[in-house]
Coordinates of C-alpha atoms in Angstrom, one line a residue:
Chain A
M1 CA 86.7 167.7 11.4
S2 CA 88.4 164.8 9.1
R3 CA 87.5 161.5 7.5
V4 CA 89.2 159.0 9.6
I5 CA 90.6 156.1 7.1
D6 CA 89.9 152.5 9.3
G7 CA 92.3 150.4 7.9
K8 CA 91.1 147.7 9.5
A9 CA 87.9 147.7 8.0
V10 CA 89.0 147.7 5.2
A11 CA 92.1 145.0 5.5
A12 CA 88.7 142.8 7.0
T13 CA 87.2 143.3 3.5
V14 CA 90.7 142.6 1.2
I15 CA 90.9 139.0 3.4
D16 CA 87.3 138.5 2.4
K17 CA 87.7 138.7 -0.8
V18 CA 90.9 136.1 -0.6
K19 CA 89.0 133.9 1.1
A20 CA 86.4 133.8 -1.2
S21 CA 89.5 133.4 -4.3
S22 CA 91.0 131.3 -2.3
A23 CA 87.5 128.6 -2.1
D24 CA 87.3 129.6 -5.9
L25 CA 90.7 128.1 -6.8
Q26 CA 90.0 124.9 -4.1
A27 CA 87.0 124.5 -5.7
A28 CA 87.5 125.2 -9.7
A29 CA 90.7 123.7 -9.8
G30 CA 91.7 122.2 -6.9
V31 CA 94.3 124.2 -5.9
K32 CA 95.3 125.3 -2.2
P33 CA 97.3 128.8 -2.1
G34 CA 100.3 127.9 -0.6
L35 CA 103.2 130.6 1.5
A36 CA 105.7 129.1 3.1
V37 CA 107.6 132.1 5.9
I38 CA 111.2 131.9 6.7
I39 CA 112.5 133.3 9.8
V40 CA 116.3 133.2 10.6
G41 CA 116.9 133.8 14.7
D42 CA 114.6 134.2 17.8
D43 CA 113.6 137.7 17.3
P44 CA 110.7 138.3 19.2
A45 CA 108.9 141.0 17.6
S46 CA 110.1 139.2 14.0
H47 CA 108.1 135.9 15.4
A48 CA 105.2 138.1 16.3
Y49 CA 105.0 139.0 12.9
V50 CA 105.4 135.9 11.5
G51 CA 103.0 134.5 13.7
A52 CA 100.2 136.5 13.0
K53 CA 101.4 135.9 8.9
G54 CA 100.6 132.2 9.7
R55 CA 97.5 132.8 11.3
M56 CA 95.9 134.6 9.0
A57 CA 97.1 132.7 5.7
K58 CA 95.1 130.1 7.9
E59 CA 91.9 131.8 8.4
C60 CA 92.4 132.5 4.4
G61 CA 92.4 128.6 3.9
F62 CA 95.9 128.4 2.5
T63 CA 98.5 125.6 3.4
S64 CA 100.6 127.6 6.0
V65 CA 104.9 126.7 6.2
Q66 CA 107.0 128.2 9.0
H67 CA 110.7 127.8 8.5
T68 CA 112.4 128.2 11.5
L69 CA 116.4 128.3 11.2
P70 CA 118.7 128.7 13.9
A71 CA 120.6 132.5 14.6
D72 CA 123.9 131.0 12.7
T73 CA 121.9 129.8 9.8
G74 CA 125.2 129.7 7.3
Q75 CA 124.4 131.3 3.6
A76 CA 124.2 128.5 1.5
E77 CA 121.8 126.3 3.7
L78 CA 119.1 129.4 3.3
M79 CA 120.0 130.1 -0.8
A80 CA 119.4 125.7 -0.6
L81 CA 115.5 126.4 1.8
V82 CA 115.0 129.1 -0.6
A83 CA 115.4 127.6 -3.5
T84 CA 113.6 124.3 -2.3
L85 CA 110.9 126.5 -1.9
N86 CA 110.9 127.6 -5.3
E87 CA 110.7 124.5 -6.7
D88 CA 107.6 123.1 -4.6
A89 CA 104.8 123.4 -6.3
A90 CA 102.7 123.2 -3.7
I91 CA 104.2 127.1 -2.3
H92 CA 102.7 130.0 -4.0
G93 CA 104.2 132.5 -1.9
I94 CA 107.8 132.6 -0.3
L95 CA 108.4 135.3 2.3
V96 CA 111.7 135.6 4.1
Q97 CA 111.3 137.4 7.3
L98 CA 113.4 140.3 7.6
P99 CA 115.9 141.8 8.6
L100 CA 118.5 139.0 9.0
P101 CA 121.3 138.3 11.0
G102 CA 123.8 140.3 10.0
H103 CA 126.4 137.7 8.5
L104 CA 123.2 137.3 6.2
D105 CA 123.7 138.5 2.9
S106 CA 119.6 140.0 2.9
D107 CA 119.5 140.9 -0.8
A108 CA 120.8 137.7 -2.3
V109 CA 118.7 136.0 -0.2
T110 CA 115.4 138.1 -1.8
Q111 CA 116.2 138.2 -5.0
A112 CA 116.5 134.1 -4.9
V113 CA 112.8 133.9 -4.6
L114 CA 111.5 133.4 -7.6
P115 CA 109.6 136.9 -8.5
E116 CA 106.5 134.8 -9.4
K117 CA 106.4 133.4 -5.5
D118 CA 108.1 137.1 -4.7
V119 CA 104.6 138.0 -2.6
D120 CA 106.4 140.4 -0.8
G121 CA 107.3 142.2 -3.5
L122 CA 110.6 142.6 -3.5
H123 CA 112.7 141.5 -6.1
V124 CA 113.9 143.3 -9.2
V125 CA 112.0 142.3 -11.6
N126 CA 108.5 143.0 -9.4
A127 CA 110.7 146.5 -9.0
G128 CA 111.1 147.1 -12.5
K129 CA 107.2 145.6 -13.2
I130 CA 106.0 148.8 -11.1
A131 CA 108.5 150.9 -12.6
T132 CA 106.9 150.5 -16.0
G133 CA 103.9 150.5 -15.2
D134 CA 103.4 147.0 -15.5
L135 CA 100.6 146.3 -12.8
D136 CA 98.9 143.3 -13.5
S137 CA 102.0 140.7 -14.4
G138 CA 104.1 141.4 -11.5
L139 CA 103.5 141.3 -7.2
L140 CA 103.0 144.8 -5.5
S141 CA 105.2 145.7 -2.6
C142 CA 102.5 145.0 0.4
T143 CA 102.7 148.5 2.3
P144 CA 102.9 151.0 -1.2
A145 CA 99.9 148.4 -2.2
G146 CA 98.2 148.5 1.1
S147 CA 98.3 152.6 0.5
M148 CA 97.1 152.9 -2.6
V149 CA 94.0 150.6 -1.7
L150 CA 93.2 152.9 1.7
V151 CA 93.9 156.1 -1.4
R152 CA 91.2 154.7 -3.6
E153 CA 88.9 154.1 -0.5
I154 CA 88.7 158.2 -0.6
H155 CA 89.5 159.4 -4.4
G156 CA 88.9 156.7 -6.2
K157 CA 90.8 154.8 -9.1
D158 CA 92.0 157.5 -11.7
L159 CA 94.2 160.5 -9.1
S160 CA 94.1 163.1 -12.3
G161 CA 94.4 166.8 -11.5
L162 CA 95.6 165.3 -7.6
N163 CA 99.3 166.0 -6.4
A164 CA 100.5 163.3 -4.0
L165 CA 103.6 163.9 -1.9
V166 CA 105.4 161.5 -0.4
I167 CA 107.9 161.7 2.2
G168 CA 110.5 159.1 2.6
R169 CA 112.1 157.0 -0.8
S170 CA 112.9 153.8 0.4
N171 CA 112.7 150.5 -2.0
L172 CA 110.4 149.1 0.5
F173 CA 108.4 151.6 -0.1
G174 CA 108.9 155.3 -0.7
K175 CA 109.8 154.7 -4.3
P176 CA 107.5 152.2 -5.2
M177 CA 104.5 154.4 -3.2
A178 CA 105.7 157.0 -5.9
L179 CA 105.7 154.5 -9.1
L180 CA 101.6 153.3 -7.6
L181 CA 100.7 156.8 -7.5
L182 CA 101.8 158.2 -10.5
A183 CA 100.1 154.9 -12.3
A184 CA 97.0 156.7 -11.4
N185 CA 97.7 159.7 -13.1
A186 CA 98.8 161.4 -9.2
T187 CA 100.9 163.9 -10.0
V188 CA 103.7 162.5 -7.6
T189 CA 106.9 164.2 -5.6
I190 CA 109.0 162.6 -3.6
A191 CA 110.7 164.2 -0.7
H192 CA 113.3 162.8 2.0
S193 CA 116.0 163.8 4.2
R194 CA 117.7 165.8 1.2
T195 CA 114.6 168.0 0.4
R196 CA 115.1 171.7 1.5
D197 CA 111.6 172.4 1.9
I198 CA 109.6 169.8 2.8
A199 CA 106.5 171.6 4.5
A200 CA 106.1 174.0 1.5
L201 CA 105.8 171.4 -0.8
A202 CA 102.9 169.2 2.2
R203 CA 100.8 172.8 1.5
N204 CA 100.7 171.6 -2.4
A205 CA 99.5 167.9 -1.5
D206 CA 96.1 166.6 -2.2
I207 CA 97.6 163.6 -1.1
L208 CA 100.1 163.4 2.1
V209 CA 102.0 160.1 2.4
A210 CA 104.2 160.2 5.0
A211 CA 107.1 157.4 5.6
V212 CA 110.3 158.5 7.3
G213 CA 110.1 156.7 10.7
R214 CA 110.3 159.8 12.6
P215 CA 107.4 160.8 15.6
Q216 CA 104.9 163.2 15.1
M217 CA 107.1 165.3 11.9
V218 CA 103.9 165.9 9.9
K219 CA 102.4 169.3 11.2
A220 CA 98.9 170.8 11.2
D221 CA 100.3 173.3 9.3
W222 CA 101.9 171.4 6.3
V223 CA 98.7 170.3 5.6
K224 CA 96.5 170.9 2.7
P225 CA 93.3 172.0 3.9
G226 CA 91.1 168.9 3.1
A227 CA 94.0 166.8 2.0
T228 CA 94.2 162.7 2.3
I229 CA 96.9 161.5 4.7
I230 CA 98.4 158.5 3.9
D231 CA 100.6 158.0 7.5
V232 CA 102.8 154.7 7.1
G233 CA 104.6 155.4 10.3
I234 CA 104.9 152.9 12.9
N235 CA 107.2 154.8 16.6
R236 CA 107.1 154.0 19.8
I237 CA 107.7 156.8 22.3
D238 CA 107.3 157.1 25.8
A239 CA 103.7 157.6 27.0
P240 CA 104.7 158.9 30.9
E241 CA 100.8 159.9 31.1
K242 CA 100.2 156.2 30.6
G243 CA 102.5 155.9 33.9
E244 CA 106.0 156.0 34.4
G245 CA 107.6 153.3 32.0
K246 CA 104.6 153.5 29.4
T247 CA 105.0 153.8 25.9
R248 CA 102.3 154.1 23.1
L249 CA 102.9 154.2 18.7
V250 CA 102.7 157.4 17.3
G251 CA 102.5 158.1 13.7
D252 CA 105.2 160.0 11.4
V253 CA 102.3 162.7 11.4
A254 CA 101.1 164.4 14.8
Y255 CA 97.4 162.8 14.1
D256 CA 95.3 166.1 16.4
E257 CA 96.5 168.8 15.1
C258 CA 96.7 167.7 11.6
A259 CA 92.8 165.7 11.8
A260 CA 91.4 169.1 12.4
V261 CA 93.0 170.2 8.7
A262 CA 92.6 167.1 6.6
G263 CA 90.3 165.9 4.2
A264 CA 90.8 162.4 5.6
I265 CA 93.4 160.6 8.0
T266 CA 94.4 156.9 9.1
P267 CA 95.1 156.1 12.1
V268 CA 98.1 154.8 13.8
P269 CA 97.8 152.4 14.6
G270 CA 94.6 150.9 12.5
G271 CA 95.9 152.7 9.4
V272 CA 98.2 151.0 7.1
G273 CA 99.5 148.7 9.3
P274 CA 96.9 146.1 8.7
M275 CA 96.3 146.4 5.2
T276 CA 100.1 145.1 4.7
I277 CA 98.8 141.9 6.0
A278 CA 96.1 141.8 4.5
M279 CA 98.0 142.4 0.7
L280 CA 100.6 139.5 1.3
M281 CA 97.5 137.3 1.6
A282 CA 96.3 139.2 -1.5
N283 CA 99.6 138.6 -3.2
T284 CA 99.6 135.0 -2.5
V285 CA 96.3 133.9 -4.0
I286 CA 97.4 136.0 -6.9
A287 CA 100.4 134.0 -6.7
A288 CA 98.5 130.8 -7.0
C289 CA 95.5 131.7 -9.7
R290 CA 98.1 132.3 -11.7
A291 CA 100.0 129.3 -10.9
A292 CA 97.0 127.1 -11.6
G293 CA 96.4 129.1 -15.2
R294 CA 93.6 130.8 -13.8
P295 CA 92.6 134.5 -13.8
A296 CA 93.5 136.0 -10.9
P297 CA 91.4 138.6 -8.6
A298 CA 92.5 141.9 -8.5
F299 CA 92.9 143.8 -4.9
Chain B
M1 CA 122.1 185.0 -20.8
S2 CA 122.5 181.4 -19.5
R3 CA 124.4 178.8 -20.3
V4 CA 124.4 176.8 -23.6
I5 CA 125.1 173.0 -22.6
D6 CA 127.0 172.0 -25.3
G7 CA 125.5 168.1 -26.0
K8 CA 128.3 167.3 -28.5
A9 CA 130.8 168.6 -26.7
V10 CA 130.0 166.4 -23.9
A11 CA 129.3 163.8 -26.1
A12 CA 133.2 163.8 -26.9
T13 CA 134.6 163.8 -24.0
V14 CA 132.1 160.2 -22.8
I15 CA 133.3 158.9 -26.5
D16 CA 136.7 159.5 -26.0
K17 CA 136.6 157.5 -22.8
V18 CA 135.0 154.7 -24.2
K19 CA 137.6 154.6 -26.7
A20 CA 139.9 154.5 -23.7
S21 CA 138.1 152.4 -21.9
S22 CA 138.1 149.5 -25.5
A23 CA 141.5 150.1 -26.0
D24 CA 142.2 149.1 -22.6
L25 CA 140.6 146.1 -22.9
Q26 CA 141.8 144.8 -25.5
A27 CA 145.3 145.4 -24.5
A28 CA 144.2 144.1 -20.9
A29 CA 142.1 141.2 -21.5
G30 CA 142.6 140.5 -25.2
V31 CA 138.9 141.3 -25.5
K32 CA 136.8 143.5 -27.9
P33 CA 133.5 144.7 -27.3
G34 CA 131.1 143.6 -29.8
L35 CA 127.9 145.5 -30.1
A36 CA 124.9 143.9 -32.4
V37 CA 122.0 145.9 -33.9
I38 CA 119.1 144.6 -35.3
I39 CA 116.7 146.7 -37.0
V40 CA 113.5 145.0 -39.0
G41 CA 112.1 147.0 -42.8
D42 CA 113.0 149.8 -43.8
D43 CA 112.2 152.5 -42.8
P44 CA 114.6 155.0 -43.2
A45 CA 115.0 157.3 -40.2
S46 CA 115.5 154.0 -38.6
H47 CA 118.4 152.9 -41.2
A48 CA 119.7 156.9 -40.5
Y49 CA 120.1 156.1 -36.7
V50 CA 121.4 152.1 -36.9
G51 CA 124.3 153.6 -39.8
A52 CA 125.2 156.5 -37.0
K53 CA 125.0 153.9 -34.4
G54 CA 127.6 151.5 -36.1
R55 CA 129.5 153.7 -37.4
M56 CA 130.4 154.9 -33.9
A57 CA 130.8 151.8 -33.0
K58 CA 133.8 151.0 -34.9
E59 CA 134.9 154.4 -34.5
C60 CA 135.4 153.7 -30.0
G61 CA 136.9 150.2 -31.5
F62 CA 134.2 148.1 -31.6
T63 CA 133.0 145.2 -33.9
S64 CA 129.1 145.9 -34.9
V65 CA 127.3 143.6 -36.6
Q66 CA 123.7 144.9 -38.3
H67 CA 121.5 142.2 -38.7
T68 CA 119.0 143.5 -41.5
L69 CA 116.0 142.0 -41.3
P70 CA 112.9 142.0 -43.9
A71 CA 109.5 143.8 -42.5
D72 CA 108.2 140.9 -42.8
T73 CA 110.1 139.1 -40.4
G74 CA 108.1 136.6 -38.2
Q75 CA 108.0 136.7 -33.8
A76 CA 109.8 133.7 -34.2
E77 CA 112.6 134.6 -36.2
L78 CA 113.3 137.2 -34.2
M79 CA 113.3 135.9 -31.4
A80 CA 115.7 133.1 -32.4
L81 CA 118.2 135.5 -33.6
V82 CA 117.6 137.4 -30.0
A83 CA 118.2 133.7 -28.1
T84 CA 121.7 134.0 -30.5
L85 CA 123.1 136.8 -30.3
N86 CA 122.7 136.1 -26.1
E87 CA 124.5 133.0 -26.2
D88 CA 127.3 134.8 -28.8
A89 CA 130.0 135.7 -25.9
A90 CA 131.6 138.3 -28.8
I91 CA 128.4 140.1 -28.8
H92 CA 128.6 142.7 -25.6
G93 CA 125.2 144.4 -26.8
I94 CA 122.3 144.0 -28.2
L95 CA 119.9 147.3 -29.4
V96 CA 117.3 145.6 -31.2
Q97 CA 116.1 149.5 -33.2
L98 CA 112.3 150.3 -32.7
P99 CA 110.1 151.0 -33.7
L100 CA 109.1 147.4 -35.1
P101 CA 106.5 146.8 -37.5
G102 CA 103.3 146.2 -36.2
H103 CA 102.9 142.5 -36.5
L104 CA 105.8 142.1 -33.8
D105 CA 105.4 142.2 -29.7
S106 CA 108.3 144.9 -29.2
D107 CA 108.1 143.4 -25.4
A108 CA 108.4 140.4 -26.4
V109 CA 112.0 140.8 -28.0
T110 CA 113.2 143.9 -25.4
Q111 CA 112.8 141.4 -22.2
A112 CA 114.4 138.3 -24.0
V113 CA 117.5 140.4 -24.2
L114 CA 120.1 139.6 -21.9
P115 CA 119.7 142.1 -18.6
E116 CA 123.6 142.2 -19.3
K117 CA 123.8 142.6 -23.0
D118 CA 120.2 145.4 -22.4
V119 CA 122.7 148.0 -23.5
D120 CA 119.1 149.9 -24.5
G121 CA 118.5 149.9 -21.1
L122 CA 114.9 149.0 -21.4
H123 CA 115.1 145.8 -19.6
V124 CA 113.0 145.3 -16.6
V125 CA 115.8 143.8 -14.5
N126 CA 117.2 147.2 -15.4
A127 CA 114.5 149.0 -14.6
G128 CA 114.2 147.4 -11.2
K129 CA 117.6 148.4 -10.8
I130 CA 117.3 152.7 -11.8
A131 CA 114.6 151.9 -9.7
T132 CA 115.8 150.5 -6.5
G133 CA 118.8 152.7 -6.7
D134 CA 121.3 150.4 -8.1
L135 CA 123.1 152.0 -10.6
D136 CA 126.4 149.6 -10.6
S137 CA 125.8 146.5 -11.5
G138 CA 123.0 147.6 -14.4
L139 CA 122.6 149.4 -17.5
L140 CA 121.5 152.4 -17.9
S141 CA 118.8 153.8 -20.0
C142 CA 120.7 155.9 -22.4
T143 CA 119.1 159.3 -23.2
P144 CA 117.8 159.6 -19.2
A145 CA 121.8 158.2 -18.7
G146 CA 123.0 161.1 -20.9
S147 CA 120.6 163.6 -19.4
M148 CA 122.0 163.2 -16.2
V149 CA 125.6 163.2 -17.5
L150 CA 123.9 167.6 -19.0
V151 CA 123.1 168.0 -15.5
R152 CA 125.9 166.8 -13.5
E153 CA 128.0 169.1 -16.1
I154 CA 126.1 172.1 -13.9
H155 CA 125.1 170.5 -10.4
G156 CA 128.3 168.3 -10.1
K157 CA 127.0 164.8 -8.6
D158 CA 125.2 165.8 -5.4
L159 CA 121.6 167.2 -5.9
S160 CA 120.8 167.9 -2.2
G161 CA 118.6 170.8 -2.0
L162 CA 117.5 171.5 -5.7
N163 CA 113.8 170.7 -6.8
A164 CA 113.9 168.7 -9.8
L165 CA 110.4 168.6 -11.9
V166 CA 110.3 165.8 -14.6
I167 CA 107.6 166.5 -17.6
G168 CA 106.9 163.4 -19.3
R169 CA 106.7 159.8 -17.6
S170 CA 107.3 157.4 -20.4
N171 CA 109.6 154.5 -19.3
L172 CA 111.9 155.2 -21.7
F173 CA 112.6 158.5 -20.2
G174 CA 110.5 159.9 -17.7
K175 CA 110.1 157.5 -15.1
P176 CA 113.8 156.5 -15.4
M177 CA 115.3 160.3 -15.2
A178 CA 113.3 161.0 -12.4
L179 CA 114.4 158.2 -10.2
L180 CA 118.1 159.2 -11.6
L181 CA 117.6 162.4 -10.3
L182 CA 115.9 161.0 -6.7
A183 CA 119.2 158.6 -6.5
A184 CA 121.5 161.9 -7.4
N185 CA 119.2 163.3 -4.1
A186 CA 117.5 165.8 -6.0
T187 CA 114.0 166.4 -4.5
V188 CA 112.0 165.1 -7.7
T189 CA 108.5 165.9 -9.0
I190 CA 107.1 163.8 -12.2
A191 CA 104.5 166.2 -14.0
H192 CA 102.5 164.7 -17.7
S193 CA 98.9 164.9 -19.5
R194 CA 97.0 164.7 -16.3
T195 CA 98.6 167.7 -14.4
R196 CA 96.8 170.5 -13.6
D197 CA 99.0 172.9 -13.2
I198 CA 102.5 172.4 -14.9
A199 CA 103.1 175.7 -15.3
A200 CA 103.4 176.4 -11.6
L201 CA 105.1 173.2 -10.5
A202 CA 108.2 174.1 -13.1
R203 CA 108.1 177.4 -11.2
N204 CA 109.7 176.2 -8.6
A205 CA 112.1 173.6 -10.4
D206 CA 115.6 174.2 -10.2
I207 CA 116.0 172.1 -12.5
L208 CA 113.5 171.7 -15.4
V209 CA 113.7 168.4 -18.0
A210 CA 110.9 168.7 -21.0
A211 CA 110.1 165.1 -22.3
V212 CA 106.6 165.4 -23.8
G213 CA 106.8 165.8 -28.0
R214 CA 105.2 169.0 -27.5
P215 CA 107.1 171.9 -29.8
Q216 CA 107.8 174.6 -27.4
M217 CA 105.4 173.8 -25.1
V218 CA 107.5 175.5 -21.8
K219 CA 107.4 178.7 -22.2
A220 CA 110.0 181.7 -20.0
D221 CA 107.0 182.2 -17.7
W222 CA 107.1 179.1 -16.5
V223 CA 111.0 178.7 -15.9
K224 CA 112.5 179.4 -12.3
P225 CA 114.6 182.5 -13.1
G226 CA 118.7 180.8 -12.9
A227 CA 117.6 176.7 -13.3
T228 CA 118.6 174.4 -15.5
I229 CA 116.7 173.3 -18.8
I230 CA 116.8 170.3 -20.0
D231 CA 115.1 170.1 -23.0
V232 CA 114.8 166.1 -24.3
G233 CA 112.0 167.1 -26.7
I234 CA 113.2 166.9 -30.9
N235 CA 110.0 168.1 -32.9
R236 CA 109.8 168.6 -36.5
I237 CA 108.3 172.2 -36.8
D238 CA 107.1 173.9 -40.3
A239 CA 110.2 176.8 -40.7
P240 CA 108.1 179.3 -43.5
E241 CA 110.8 181.8 -42.8
K242 CA 113.7 178.9 -44.3
G243 CA 111.4 178.7 -47.4
E244 CA 108.3 177.4 -48.9
G245 CA 108.2 173.6 -47.2
K246 CA 110.9 173.9 -45.8
T247 CA 111.1 172.5 -41.3
R248 CA 113.4 172.6 -38.9
L249 CA 113.6 170.8 -35.4
V250 CA 113.0 172.2 -32.0
G251 CA 112.3 170.9 -29.0
D252 CA 110.3 170.7 -26.0
V253 CA 111.4 174.3 -24.6
A254 CA 110.6 177.4 -26.5
Y255 CA 114.1 177.9 -26.6
D256 CA 115.1 182.0 -27.1
E257 CA 112.8 182.9 -24.2
C258 CA 113.9 180.3 -21.9
A259 CA 117.1 180.8 -22.1
A260 CA 117.0 184.8 -21.4
V261 CA 115.8 183.3 -18.2
A262 CA 117.4 180.3 -17.5
G263 CA 120.7 179.2 -15.7
A264 CA 121.6 177.0 -18.3
I265 CA 119.8 175.0 -21.0
T266 CA 120.2 172.8 -23.3
P267 CA 119.3 173.6 -27.1
V268 CA 117.8 171.4 -29.7
P269 CA 119.6 169.9 -31.9
G270 CA 123.4 169.7 -30.5
G271 CA 121.9 169.2 -26.2
V272 CA 120.1 165.6 -25.5
G273 CA 120.7 164.3 -28.8
P274 CA 124.2 163.2 -29.0
M275 CA 124.8 162.2 -25.3
T276 CA 122.2 159.2 -26.6
I277 CA 124.2 157.2 -28.8
A278 CA 127.3 158.3 -26.5
M279 CA 125.5 156.6 -23.3
L280 CA 125.1 153.7 -26.0
M281 CA 129.3 153.2 -26.7
A282 CA 129.2 153.9 -23.0
N283 CA 126.4 151.2 -21.9
T284 CA 128.4 148.4 -24.8
V285 CA 132.1 149.0 -23.1
I286 CA 131.2 148.8 -19.5
A287 CA 129.3 145.4 -20.5
A288 CA 132.1 144.1 -22.5
C289 CA 134.3 144.8 -19.2
R290 CA 132.2 143.5 -17.3
A291 CA 131.4 140.4 -19.1
A292 CA 135.2 139.8 -18.7
G293 CA 135.9 140.3 -14.9
R294 CA 137.2 143.3 -14.9
P295 CA 136.2 146.6 -13.6
A296 CA 134.1 149.0 -16.2
P297 CA 134.3 152.5 -16.3
A298 CA 131.7 155.0 -14.9
F299 CA 130.4 157.6 -16.4

């Protein structure tokens, strides 16, 4: 039976470290980390996420500012708000909750955030720093950074000699995750919808990372015995066994059967999910430390 | 017997297209592409490279400017020259010949070049654009871009269903090459010095790219029959068969034995080498077209 990687517990240790760093920064330099979140429109799921981020930021001892804009906000107005926050010395992290309403140019907004305040790690400069192996001066995209923390729980910092397979090649996750695994010395393969035989590649993977958004796609016979599985998918499926019209969350991995083969596996929910918000807090305190000219913690 | 991929011939077609684009730009907008090359010190090999680039630039109808600085040039002086060239509207491409003397901070100089004039494709913004799959607004690092042109000669633009292995993970070549192959829909594996069994990975590769700087490391029994081999290595080895003290150039691939198994292979010299300088010219005319607000050619 495999080890279950408890993302909630690991995230809690990250948050503890963020709180300590935040308190240190305030004590030593009189600086309180500031996180500004911009949300446009009234999508309930987005508001739920933003609410959770704000509460966590306060729990970490940050100044938390939320800018809620109406759904018909124009591009110029949104860009002006970003510019104001870029110049605000009390704000160290700026997060624009995605997706934005369809009439807005998300990419232009994302790229307008100063790279040093881009706590989501979406700016091209931060992508370039990951791509060139500069993991110390930029800000890492939260979900891949959090997934790497979970990988380190099992394998430590040096993945030399291990084969990693990342299924999915998104800019948000798959590509930065592959580059982070590579920087940690893993031998990395990136598979995706155009890959011929993902199962065969998976069977060679000591670390298997799934991020495709297809419920329970990874089956037990894809898994190398003893492998570490990081399941980044969060899919809602029907759960008639819970009652009519009920649903439940599952990952991209068929958990029960794969857990029987793997050496370690992240559950869904409670695996990668809690790490994302924890790394957002980590990025914010890192950005605040750098802005104050003080050494930033590493996570 | 495999097809020999003639890099000289392909590079010549690239150069023809550059010449035509350069002439079009001058006719339509009165703009002549300008390439400035900075060289510090008097390393003979570097001067030979720079000389070749200058001659090629003139052949393409560019303004070619060479700044030769003494070996003891200071960082501030070098940065000031880059700043001047950044502001010079007649200069569309700036290339700082590497390596710089040891007392200079190469990375600071590289990152000081405006991304839109970074014809070597070394700026973090250009690395980030490759990493995020934005291949149309940035400038691609020359050797990977040229290698992709050679891959397209064999496989066309869409590498769906093909497995590619890149051996080597440098910022200059291995990582951008892997990302370009991925953007073309290949399933990509990146192997390196910490990889456990490169030979086994290689035997699964439809496209095998070697860039490690180890003479003739790739052997015939690593090669999947019919595979395409792109050999980026240029190593000088002793060639006693040519006479005492003689040397010759070889790649990272044991050419003769691998050519017998492969479907297509680049020779060394005459494979990837000529593509690098051709893509530098391509980047310069692309940068000039963009600066003039005109559509840039694609290569």
